[in-house]
Short mmCIF file of C-alpha atoms and ligand atoms in Angstrom, two decimals:
data_model
loop_
_atom_site.label_atom_id
_atom_site.label_comp_id
_atom_site.label_asym_id
_atom_site.label_seq_id
_atom_site.Cartn_x
_atom_site.Cartn_y
_atom_site.Cartn_z
CA MET B 1 -40.47 35.98 -12.68
CA ARG B 2 -37.51 34.26 -11.06
CA ASN B 3 -35.19 36.09 -13.42
CA LYS B 4 -35.52 39.43 -11.68
CA ASP B 5 -34.86 38.06 -8.21
CA GLU B 6 -31.92 35.93 -9.29
CA PHE B 7 -30.32 38.80 -11.13
CA LEU B 8 -30.63 41.00 -7.99
CA GLU B 9 -28.96 38.16 -6.10
CA ALA B 10 -26.16 37.88 -8.69
CA GLN B 11 -25.48 41.62 -8.41
CA LYS B 12 -24.77 41.30 -4.75
CA TYR B 13 -21.81 39.07 -5.46
CA ILE B 14 -20.66 39.70 -9.02
CA PRO B 15 -19.93 43.24 -10.31
CA GLY B 16 -22.93 44.21 -12.36
CA GLY B 17 -24.21 40.67 -12.01
CA VAL B 18 -22.20 39.62 -15.07
CA ASN B 19 -18.80 38.16 -15.80
CA SER B 20 -18.40 40.06 -19.05
CA PRO B 21 -19.83 43.54 -19.49
CA VAL B 22 -21.40 42.95 -22.93
CA ARG B 23 -23.87 40.58 -21.23
CA ALA B 24 -25.48 43.41 -19.25
CA PHE B 25 -28.61 44.79 -20.82
CA GLY B 26 -27.94 48.32 -19.59
CA SER B 27 -27.99 49.95 -23.02
CA VAL B 28 -31.37 48.41 -23.87
CA GLY B 29 -32.84 49.17 -20.48
CA SER B 30 -33.65 45.82 -18.95
CA ASP B 31 -32.17 42.85 -17.04
CA PRO B 32 -30.20 40.22 -18.91
CA LEU B 33 -31.88 36.80 -19.20
CA ILE B 34 -30.41 34.18 -16.94
CA ILE B 35 -30.05 31.11 -19.10
CA ASP B 36 -30.92 27.64 -17.97
CA LYS B 37 -30.22 25.59 -21.05
CA GLY B 38 -29.87 25.52 -24.81
CA ASP B 39 -31.00 23.18 -27.56
CA ARG B 40 -30.04 23.66 -31.27
CA GLU B 41 -30.90 27.31 -32.11
CA PHE B 42 -32.91 27.82 -28.91
CA ILE B 43 -32.07 28.99 -25.44
CA TYR B 44 -34.33 28.83 -22.40
CA ASP B 45 -34.27 31.26 -19.48
CA ILE B 46 -34.81 30.21 -15.87
CA ASP B 47 -38.51 31.17 -16.18
CA GLY B 48 -38.87 28.59 -18.98
CA ASN B 49 -39.21 31.10 -21.88
CA GLU B 50 -37.86 30.00 -25.22
CA TYR B 51 -35.79 32.22 -27.48
CA ILE B 52 -34.20 31.84 -30.88
CA ASP B 53 -30.55 32.61 -30.22
CA TYR B 54 -28.61 34.91 -32.57
CA VAL B 55 -25.84 35.50 -30.01
CA LEU B 56 -24.66 31.89 -29.76
CA SER B 57 -22.22 32.56 -26.94
CA TRP B 58 -20.94 35.52 -28.99
CA GLY B 59 -19.91 33.35 -31.89
CA PRO B 60 -18.47 29.95 -30.92
CA LEU B 61 -21.60 27.87 -31.36
CA ILE B 62 -21.78 27.56 -35.14
CA PHE B 63 -23.53 24.20 -34.70
CA GLY B 64 -25.91 25.58 -32.09
CA HIS B 65 -26.44 24.32 -28.56
CA CYS B 66 -25.90 20.73 -27.50
CA ASP B 67 -24.59 19.52 -30.83
CA LYS B 68 -24.31 15.73 -30.38
CA ASP B 69 -20.91 15.36 -32.04
CA ILE B 70 -19.27 18.08 -29.98
CA GLU B 71 -21.03 16.96 -26.79
CA ASN B 72 -19.88 13.34 -27.26
CA ALA B 73 -16.30 14.46 -28.03
CA VAL B 74 -16.25 16.52 -24.82
CA ILE B 75 -17.79 13.83 -22.62
CA ASN B 76 -15.64 10.99 -23.95
CA THR B 77 -12.45 13.04 -23.68
CA ALA B 78 -13.35 14.39 -20.18
CA LYS B 79 -13.63 10.81 -18.90
CA LYS B 80 -9.95 10.32 -19.59
CA GLY B 81 -8.97 13.39 -17.53
CA LEU B 82 -9.52 17.10 -17.94
CA SER B 83 -6.01 18.43 -18.21
CA PHE B 84 -2.48 17.19 -17.80
CA GLY B 85 -0.27 20.20 -18.46
CA ALA B 86 1.63 17.90 -20.77
CA PRO B 87 1.40 17.29 -24.53
CA CYS B 88 -1.59 15.32 -25.83
CA LEU B 89 -2.27 13.90 -29.27
CA LEU B 90 -5.38 16.07 -29.81
CA GLU B 91 -3.24 19.22 -29.85
CA THR B 92 -1.19 17.95 -32.85
CA GLU B 93 -4.39 16.80 -34.57
CA LEU B 94 -6.08 20.19 -34.22
CA ALA B 95 -2.89 22.04 -35.15
CA LYS B 96 -2.56 19.97 -38.34
CA LEU B 97 -6.19 20.45 -39.30
CA VAL B 98 -6.08 24.25 -38.95
CA LEU B 99 -2.68 24.64 -40.66
CA SER B 100 -3.82 22.42 -43.60
CA LYS B 101 -6.59 24.92 -44.34
CA PHE B 102 -4.33 28.00 -44.16
CA PRO B 103 -1.28 27.19 -46.32
CA HIS B 104 0.49 30.46 -45.43
CA LEU B 105 0.54 29.50 -41.76
CA ASP B 106 3.25 27.08 -40.69
CA LYS B 107 2.89 26.73 -36.93
CA ILE B 108 0.24 27.41 -34.35
CA ARG B 109 0.19 27.89 -30.58
CA PHE B 110 -3.03 27.23 -28.59
CA VAL B 111 -4.15 29.44 -25.71
CA SER B 112 -7.42 29.71 -23.79
CA SER B 113 -8.99 33.01 -24.93
CA GLY B 114 -8.99 35.45 -27.78
CA THR B 115 -7.54 38.07 -25.46
CA GLU B 116 -4.56 35.84 -24.82
CA ALA B 117 -4.14 35.06 -28.52
CA THR B 118 -4.00 38.71 -29.64
CA MET B 119 -1.92 39.80 -26.65
CA SER B 120 0.59 37.05 -27.40
CA ALA B 121 0.55 37.71 -31.10
CA ILE B 122 1.44 41.36 -30.46
CA ARG B 123 4.30 40.40 -28.15
CA LEU B 124 5.59 37.97 -30.76
CA ALA B 125 5.27 40.52 -33.56
CA ARG B 126 7.13 43.07 -31.51
CA GLY B 127 9.81 40.52 -30.67
CA TYR B 128 10.21 39.84 -34.39
CA SER B 129 10.10 43.43 -35.66
CA LYS B 130 12.11 44.75 -32.69
CA LYS B 131 9.83 47.84 -32.64
CA ASP B 132 7.38 48.93 -29.92
CA GLY B 133 4.91 50.92 -32.09
CA ILE B 134 1.73 49.17 -33.14
CA ILE B 135 -1.24 50.34 -35.20
CA LYS B 136 -4.75 49.37 -34.31
CA PHE B 137 -7.95 50.60 -35.83
CA GLU B 138 -10.73 52.63 -34.20
CA GLY B 139 -13.65 50.32 -33.44
CA CYS B 140 -11.72 47.08 -33.72
CA TYR B 141 -11.70 44.93 -30.56
CA HIS B 142 -8.84 42.58 -29.83
CA GLY B 143 -9.68 41.52 -26.31
CA HIS B 144 -8.96 43.42 -23.08
CA SER B 145 -5.12 43.51 -22.77
CA ASP B 146 -3.77 46.93 -21.78
CA GLY B 147 -2.24 48.04 -25.08
CA LEU B 148 -5.24 47.11 -27.14
CA LEU B 149 -7.98 48.80 -25.05
CA VAL B 150 -7.99 52.02 -27.03
CA LYS B 151 -11.17 52.88 -28.96
CA ALA B 152 -11.93 49.19 -28.72
CA GLY B 153 -15.52 49.00 -30.04
CA SER B 154 -18.02 46.46 -28.68
CA GLY B 155 -18.61 46.70 -24.93
CA ALA B 156 -16.23 49.60 -24.66
CA THR B 157 -18.43 51.55 -27.13
CA THR B 158 -21.69 50.50 -25.51
CA PHE B 159 -20.49 51.72 -22.18
CA GLY B 160 -19.10 54.96 -23.54
CA TYR B 161 -15.44 54.69 -22.76
CA SER B 162 -12.90 55.27 -25.48
CA SER B 163 -10.43 53.47 -23.29
CA SER B 164 -10.29 51.90 -19.81
CA LEU B 165 -9.27 53.22 -16.42
CA GLY B 166 -6.20 51.49 -15.10
CA VAL B 167 -4.38 51.33 -18.40
CA PRO B 168 -1.04 53.08 -18.04
CA ASN B 169 -0.33 55.93 -20.50
CA ASP B 170 3.15 54.50 -20.84
CA ILE B 171 1.65 51.42 -22.44
CA VAL B 172 -0.97 52.98 -24.73
CA LYS B 173 1.48 55.57 -26.00
CA ASN B 174 2.80 52.81 -28.28
CA THR B 175 -0.66 52.09 -29.67
CA HIS B 176 -1.33 54.29 -32.70
CA LEU B 177 -4.90 54.63 -33.89
CA ALA B 178 -5.84 54.58 -37.56
CA LYS B 179 -9.21 54.71 -39.26
CA TYR B 180 -10.77 51.48 -40.60
CA ASN B 181 -10.88 51.24 -44.38
CA ASP B 182 -8.64 54.30 -44.61
CA LEU B 183 -5.04 53.67 -45.85
CA ASN B 184 -4.06 57.33 -45.59
CA SER B 185 -4.56 57.27 -41.88
CA VAL B 186 -2.21 54.29 -41.78
CA GLU B 187 0.50 56.08 -43.76
CA GLU B 188 0.13 58.98 -41.38
CA CYS B 189 0.90 56.71 -38.39
CA PHE B 190 4.09 55.45 -40.09
CA LYS B 191 5.20 59.09 -40.59
CA ASN B 192 4.80 59.86 -36.93
CA ALA B 193 6.16 56.75 -35.19
CA ASP B 194 8.36 53.69 -35.45
CA ILE B 195 5.73 51.07 -36.28
CA GLY B 196 6.52 47.34 -36.27
CA VAL B 197 3.03 45.82 -36.11
CA ILE B 198 -0.42 46.37 -37.62
CA ILE B 199 -3.30 44.45 -36.02
CA VAL B 200 -6.72 44.50 -37.63
CA GLU B 201 -10.00 42.58 -37.76
CA PRO B 202 -10.13 41.93 -41.49
CA ILE B 203 -13.87 41.66 -41.11
CA ALA B 204 -14.65 43.93 -38.18
CA GLY B 205 -17.37 42.48 -35.98
CA ASN B 206 -17.05 44.51 -32.82
CA MET B 207 -18.39 47.87 -34.01
CA GLY B 208 -21.31 46.10 -35.63
CA LEU B 209 -20.44 44.20 -38.79
CA VAL B 210 -18.09 46.33 -40.93
CA PRO B 211 -16.04 44.35 -43.47
CA GLY B 212 -12.65 45.63 -44.54
CA SER B 213 -12.55 46.24 -48.28
CA ASP B 214 -10.17 44.13 -50.37
CA GLU B 215 -8.42 47.36 -51.38
CA PHE B 216 -7.89 48.29 -47.70
CA LEU B 217 -6.60 44.82 -46.70
CA ASN B 218 -4.34 44.49 -49.77
CA GLY B 219 -3.07 48.03 -48.97
CA LEU B 220 -2.18 46.96 -45.42
CA ARG B 221 -0.26 43.94 -46.80
CA LYS B 222 1.63 46.21 -49.19
CA ILE B 223 2.49 48.82 -46.52
CA CYS B 224 3.70 46.07 -44.13
CA ASP B 225 5.91 44.61 -46.85
CA GLU B 226 7.35 48.01 -47.69
CA LYS B 227 8.02 49.03 -44.09
CA GLY B 228 9.03 45.62 -42.75
CA ALA B 229 6.13 45.54 -40.31
CA VAL B 230 4.28 42.43 -39.14
CA LEU B 231 0.63 42.14 -40.25
CA ILE B 232 -1.73 40.47 -37.78
CA PHE B 233 -5.23 39.53 -38.83
CA ASP B 234 -7.41 39.04 -35.79
CA GLU B 235 -9.82 36.37 -36.98
CA VAL B 236 -10.99 35.38 -33.51
CA MET B 237 -14.58 36.08 -34.64
CA SER B 238 -14.41 35.74 -38.41
CA GLY B 239 -11.98 32.79 -38.66
CA PHE B 240 -14.52 30.02 -39.04
CA ARG B 241 -17.60 32.24 -39.34
CA ALA B 242 -17.22 34.40 -42.43
CA SER B 243 -16.23 31.35 -44.43
CA ALA B 244 -14.68 27.95 -43.59
CA THR B 245 -11.35 29.80 -43.60
CA GLY B 246 -12.50 33.23 -42.52
CA SER B 247 -11.49 36.39 -44.31
CA TYR B 248 -8.62 34.49 -45.91
CA GLY B 249 -11.14 32.20 -47.62
CA LEU B 250 -12.87 35.18 -49.21
CA ASN B 251 -9.93 37.15 -50.54
CA LYS B 252 -6.74 35.04 -50.04
CA ILE B 253 -4.95 37.98 -48.47
CA LYS B 254 -2.15 36.60 -46.29
CA ALA B 255 -1.31 38.04 -42.89
CA ASP B 256 1.98 37.16 -41.13
CA ILE B 257 0.17 36.10 -37.97
CA VAL B 258 -3.49 35.14 -37.68
CA THR B 259 -5.37 34.86 -34.34
CA PHE B 260 -8.26 32.44 -33.86
CA GLY B 261 -10.82 31.98 -31.12
CA LYS B 262 -14.50 31.33 -30.55
CA VAL B 263 -15.46 28.60 -33.12
CA ILE B 264 -12.02 27.00 -32.81
CA GLY B 265 -12.97 25.83 -29.32
CA GLY B 266 -16.51 24.67 -30.22
CA GLY B 267 -17.82 26.36 -27.04
CA MET B 268 -14.87 25.37 -24.77
CA PRO B 269 -12.18 27.93 -23.84
CA CYS B 270 -9.68 27.71 -26.69
CA ALA B 271 -7.97 30.19 -29.00
CA ALA B 272 -4.76 30.24 -30.99
CA TYR B 273 -2.25 32.30 -32.93
CA ALA B 274 -0.50 30.97 -35.99
CA GLY B 275 2.07 32.30 -38.42
CA LYS B 276 5.05 31.83 -40.58
CA LYS B 277 7.76 29.49 -39.32
CA GLU B 278 10.43 32.11 -38.89
CA ILE B 279 8.11 34.22 -36.71
CA MET B 280 6.55 31.37 -34.73
CA GLU B 281 9.92 29.87 -33.86
CA LEU B 282 10.74 32.95 -31.81
CA ILE B 283 8.26 31.71 -29.20
CA SER B 284 9.60 30.10 -26.03
CA PRO B 285 11.00 27.37 -25.68
CA LEU B 286 12.56 27.84 -29.17
CA GLY B 287 13.09 31.61 -28.95
CA GLY B 288 13.10 34.55 -26.66
CA VAL B 289 9.40 35.54 -26.71
CA TYR B 290 7.79 34.18 -23.56
CA GLN B 291 4.22 32.93 -23.50
CA ALA B 292 2.72 30.13 -21.48
CA GLY B 293 -0.62 28.73 -20.18
CA THR B 294 -1.58 26.12 -17.50
CA LEU B 295 -4.66 24.97 -19.39
CA SER B 296 -3.45 25.76 -22.91
CA GLY B 297 -4.22 22.89 -25.31
CA ASN B 298 -6.05 20.86 -22.74
CA PRO B 299 -7.59 17.70 -24.25
CA VAL B 300 -11.25 18.65 -23.61
CA ALA B 301 -10.96 22.02 -25.36
CA MET B 302 -8.99 20.42 -28.18
CA ALA B 303 -11.63 17.68 -28.61
CA ALA B 304 -14.43 20.27 -28.76
CA GLY B 305 -12.48 22.32 -31.32
CA LEU B 306 -11.68 19.32 -33.42
CA ALA B 307 -15.23 18.10 -33.46
CA SER B 308 -16.44 21.60 -34.44
CA LEU B 309 -13.88 22.07 -37.24
CA ASN B 310 -14.26 18.51 -38.52
CA LYS B 311 -17.96 19.16 -38.92
CA ILE B 312 -17.20 22.40 -40.77
CA TYR B 313 -14.84 20.70 -43.20
CA SER B 314 -17.00 17.68 -43.83
CA ASN B 315 -19.93 19.69 -45.06
CA GLU B 316 -19.30 21.38 -48.40
CA ASN B 317 -22.51 23.31 -48.46
CA LEU B 318 -22.35 24.50 -44.87
CA PHE B 319 -21.41 28.08 -45.60
CA ILE B 320 -23.77 28.43 -48.57
CA ASN B 321 -26.60 27.31 -46.26
CA LEU B 322 -25.46 29.58 -43.42
CA GLU B 323 -25.10 32.59 -45.69
CA ASN B 324 -28.61 31.95 -47.11
CA LYS B 325 -29.96 32.01 -43.54
CA SER B 326 -28.15 35.24 -42.76
CA LYS B 327 -29.46 36.83 -45.98
CA PHE B 328 -33.01 35.70 -45.27
CA ILE B 329 -32.94 37.73 -42.06
CA THR B 330 -31.27 40.84 -43.44
CA GLN B 331 -33.67 40.78 -46.39
CA ALA B 332 -36.63 40.63 -44.00
CA MET B 333 -35.16 43.63 -42.20
CA GLN B 334 -34.66 45.55 -45.44
CA GLU B 335 -38.26 44.95 -46.41
CA ALA B 336 -39.59 45.99 -43.03
CA ALA B 337 -37.37 49.13 -43.03
CA LYS B 338 -38.65 50.09 -46.46
CA GLU B 339 -42.26 49.53 -45.50
CA ASN B 340 -41.91 51.76 -42.49
CA GLY B 341 -39.54 54.41 -43.89
CA ILE B 342 -36.79 53.58 -41.40
CA PRO B 343 -33.19 54.11 -42.48
CA LEU B 344 -31.27 50.84 -42.20
CA GLN B 345 -27.96 49.36 -43.37
CA THR B 346 -27.35 45.62 -43.42
CA ASP B 347 -24.49 43.33 -44.37
CA VAL B 348 -23.69 39.64 -44.39
CA ARG B 349 -20.50 37.56 -44.33
CA GLY B 350 -21.28 33.85 -44.22
CA SER B 351 -22.80 33.09 -40.82
CA MET B 352 -22.26 36.71 -39.65
CA TRP B 353 -24.95 39.34 -40.20
CA GLY B 354 -25.27 42.90 -39.02
CA PHE B 355 -27.45 45.98 -39.18
CA PHE B 356 -27.22 49.66 -38.33
CA PHE B 357 -30.14 52.05 -37.87
CA ASN B 358 -28.24 54.56 -39.99
CA GLU B 359 -28.92 56.79 -42.97
CA ASN B 360 -25.60 56.01 -44.64
CA PRO B 361 -23.47 52.97 -45.33
CA VAL B 362 -21.05 52.22 -42.46
CA THR B 363 -17.39 51.67 -43.35
CA ASN B 364 -15.74 52.87 -40.17
CA TYR B 365 -16.18 53.53 -36.47
CA ALA B 366 -17.14 57.20 -36.69
CA GLN B 367 -19.93 56.30 -39.12
CA ALA B 368 -21.08 53.41 -36.94
CA LEU B 369 -21.35 55.79 -34.00
CA LYS B 370 -23.91 57.88 -35.96
CA SER B 371 -26.41 55.00 -35.68
CA ASP B 372 -29.66 55.52 -33.80
CA THR B 373 -29.05 53.60 -30.56
CA ASP B 374 -32.45 54.57 -29.09
CA ARG B 375 -34.17 52.96 -31.99
CA PHE B 376 -31.91 49.93 -31.60
CA ALA B 377 -32.94 49.65 -27.93
CA LYS B 378 -36.64 49.68 -28.91
CA PHE B 379 -36.06 47.14 -31.65
CA HIS B 380 -34.15 44.87 -29.25
CA PHE B 381 -36.98 45.10 -26.69
CA GLU B 382 -39.64 44.29 -29.28
CA MET B 383 -37.72 41.31 -30.64
CA LEU B 384 -37.03 39.92 -27.16
CA LYS B 385 -40.74 40.10 -26.35
CA LYS B 386 -41.36 37.99 -29.44
CA GLY B 387 -38.83 35.34 -28.47
CA ILE B 388 -35.86 36.54 -30.55
CA TYR B 389 -32.57 36.94 -28.63
CA LEU B 390 -30.17 39.49 -30.10
CA ALA B 391 -27.03 41.01 -28.66
CA PRO B 392 -28.02 43.93 -26.47
CA SER B 393 -26.00 46.51 -28.40
CA GLN B 394 -26.09 48.25 -31.79
CA PHE B 395 -22.31 47.62 -32.02
CA GLU B 396 -22.30 43.81 -32.17
CA THR B 397 -22.54 41.22 -34.93
CA CYS B 398 -25.28 38.67 -35.01
CA PHE B 399 -24.77 35.03 -35.91
CA VAL B 400 -26.71 32.13 -37.34
CA CYS B 401 -26.10 28.46 -36.54
CA GLU B 402 -26.40 25.33 -38.69
CA PRO B 403 -29.50 23.85 -37.00
CA LEU B 404 -31.47 27.12 -37.44
CA SER B 405 -34.66 25.89 -39.09
CA GLN B 406 -36.89 27.50 -41.73
CA ALA B 407 -39.71 27.61 -39.16
CA SER B 408 -37.43 29.62 -36.82
CA LEU B 409 -36.37 31.86 -39.71
CA ASP B 410 -40.04 32.50 -40.57
CA LYS B 411 -40.78 33.28 -36.94
CA THR B 412 -37.86 35.75 -36.95
CA ALA B 413 -39.04 37.43 -40.09
CA GLN B 414 -42.54 37.84 -38.65
CA ALA B 415 -41.08 39.30 -35.45
CA ILE B 416 -39.02 41.72 -37.53
CA LYS B 417 -42.08 42.81 -39.43
CA GLU B 418 -44.10 43.51 -36.30
CA SER B 419 -41.16 45.08 -34.42
CA PHE B 420 -40.43 47.57 -37.19
CA LYS B 421 -44.07 48.71 -37.06
CA ALA B 422 -43.62 49.54 -33.41
CA LEU B 423 -40.44 51.64 -33.94
C1 LIG T 1 -14.05 38.02 -29.09
C2 LIG T 1 -12.87 38.68 -29.70
C3 LIG T 1 -11.65 38.73 -29.02
C4 LIG T 1 -11.49 38.35 -27.61
O1 LIG T 1 -11.71 37.04 -27.37
P1 LIG T 1 -12.01 36.50 -25.87
O2 LIG T 1 -12.03 35.04 -26.00
O3 LIG T 1 -13.31 37.13 -25.48
O4 LIG T 1 -10.93 37.02 -25.02
C5 LIG T 1 -10.57 39.25 -29.73
N1 LIG T 1 -10.70 39.64 -31.02
C6 LIG T 1 -11.83 39.59 -31.69
C7 LIG T 1 -11.90 40.01 -33.12
C8 LIG T 1 -13.00 39.11 -31.06
O5 LIG T 1 -14.17 39.10 -31.68
#
């Protein structure tokens, strides 16, 4: 077992041995796998074990590992230089492609991570509304910038902090928390503070998979229109995962600013925020909202993103197929749960699927927290033993990729059946 030794070695030099806390397997009581390589839906650890991957780099790899089109785009572009810090044609091409699919968005700015996209979107929205107060929802994660690290779901939930050390109270005092899928709690915030911005994951994926209802999202749109507040949909995860045009593709509800990440970079560091012309033109150099990035829009990331999105838009049946794969898995889970009398909630949005070991349907963070995390840890352990790689937390969303085969789906269903018996 090289994995154990190498992880000890990593921990000597890297805090916790990981460069992002969600990668640690602390909450499921083992060491993370150190990955050597990937191929389609499979990953291989440094001991040579094969796993079917439902994490997919936490979302970006909708075409699985080592997709030939994305790989070739990256290699061919890299040969011409990695970055220039100057405009390149691929930026305009990717901008045009994304904006053509979201008619309510006029302009887009590329950055290098989802954190940067949401942080910049908030700054821009504040610059536009001229108000400091923002509303975020309990259990929604928008990256790790100071003002957004309050009840931030995902890793922050797994590790039991409602917020982070080192975040000044002076900053979070402008972040007002509301309850997901609960418009009354939003109205309450507006009564108590001068709110200029609402940021929300329209399909929450960072407290487990918890979709916002159409009524909730329409309600947010209406409240923002009434109060003159800017509505930001954080579609970093859902953007090209829930449908070919994210939450927007499912309900046509239009935010003022939308943030993208993950799939938009095809596995390279790339993210973006896009919005209406009058808002986006407030960004420097046109306007007074400053935001910059040395590697923003670099040709290699743009090429990977373009290859990924072009593949999405050239396959009409892609999301039908992906959703069928997702449903195949949650159905297998439902059957196994029923057979063994285990309370379970599941949901699917396109290539995203999620489950809670929970007696009741989950529509918000408080309900998600009532899930049985011990049972999750056992389930995770059993599945890993059988070659199925799931995110090591009850509060994450799982993903399927396009190359995921029926044989792998059958293997997953069999592993589910056996794992539930052991719970
Ligand atoms: C992953 C994620 C982020 C942060 O993106 P990074 O690239 O990890 O900084 C922000 N918002 C949502 C909804 C996400 O899922």
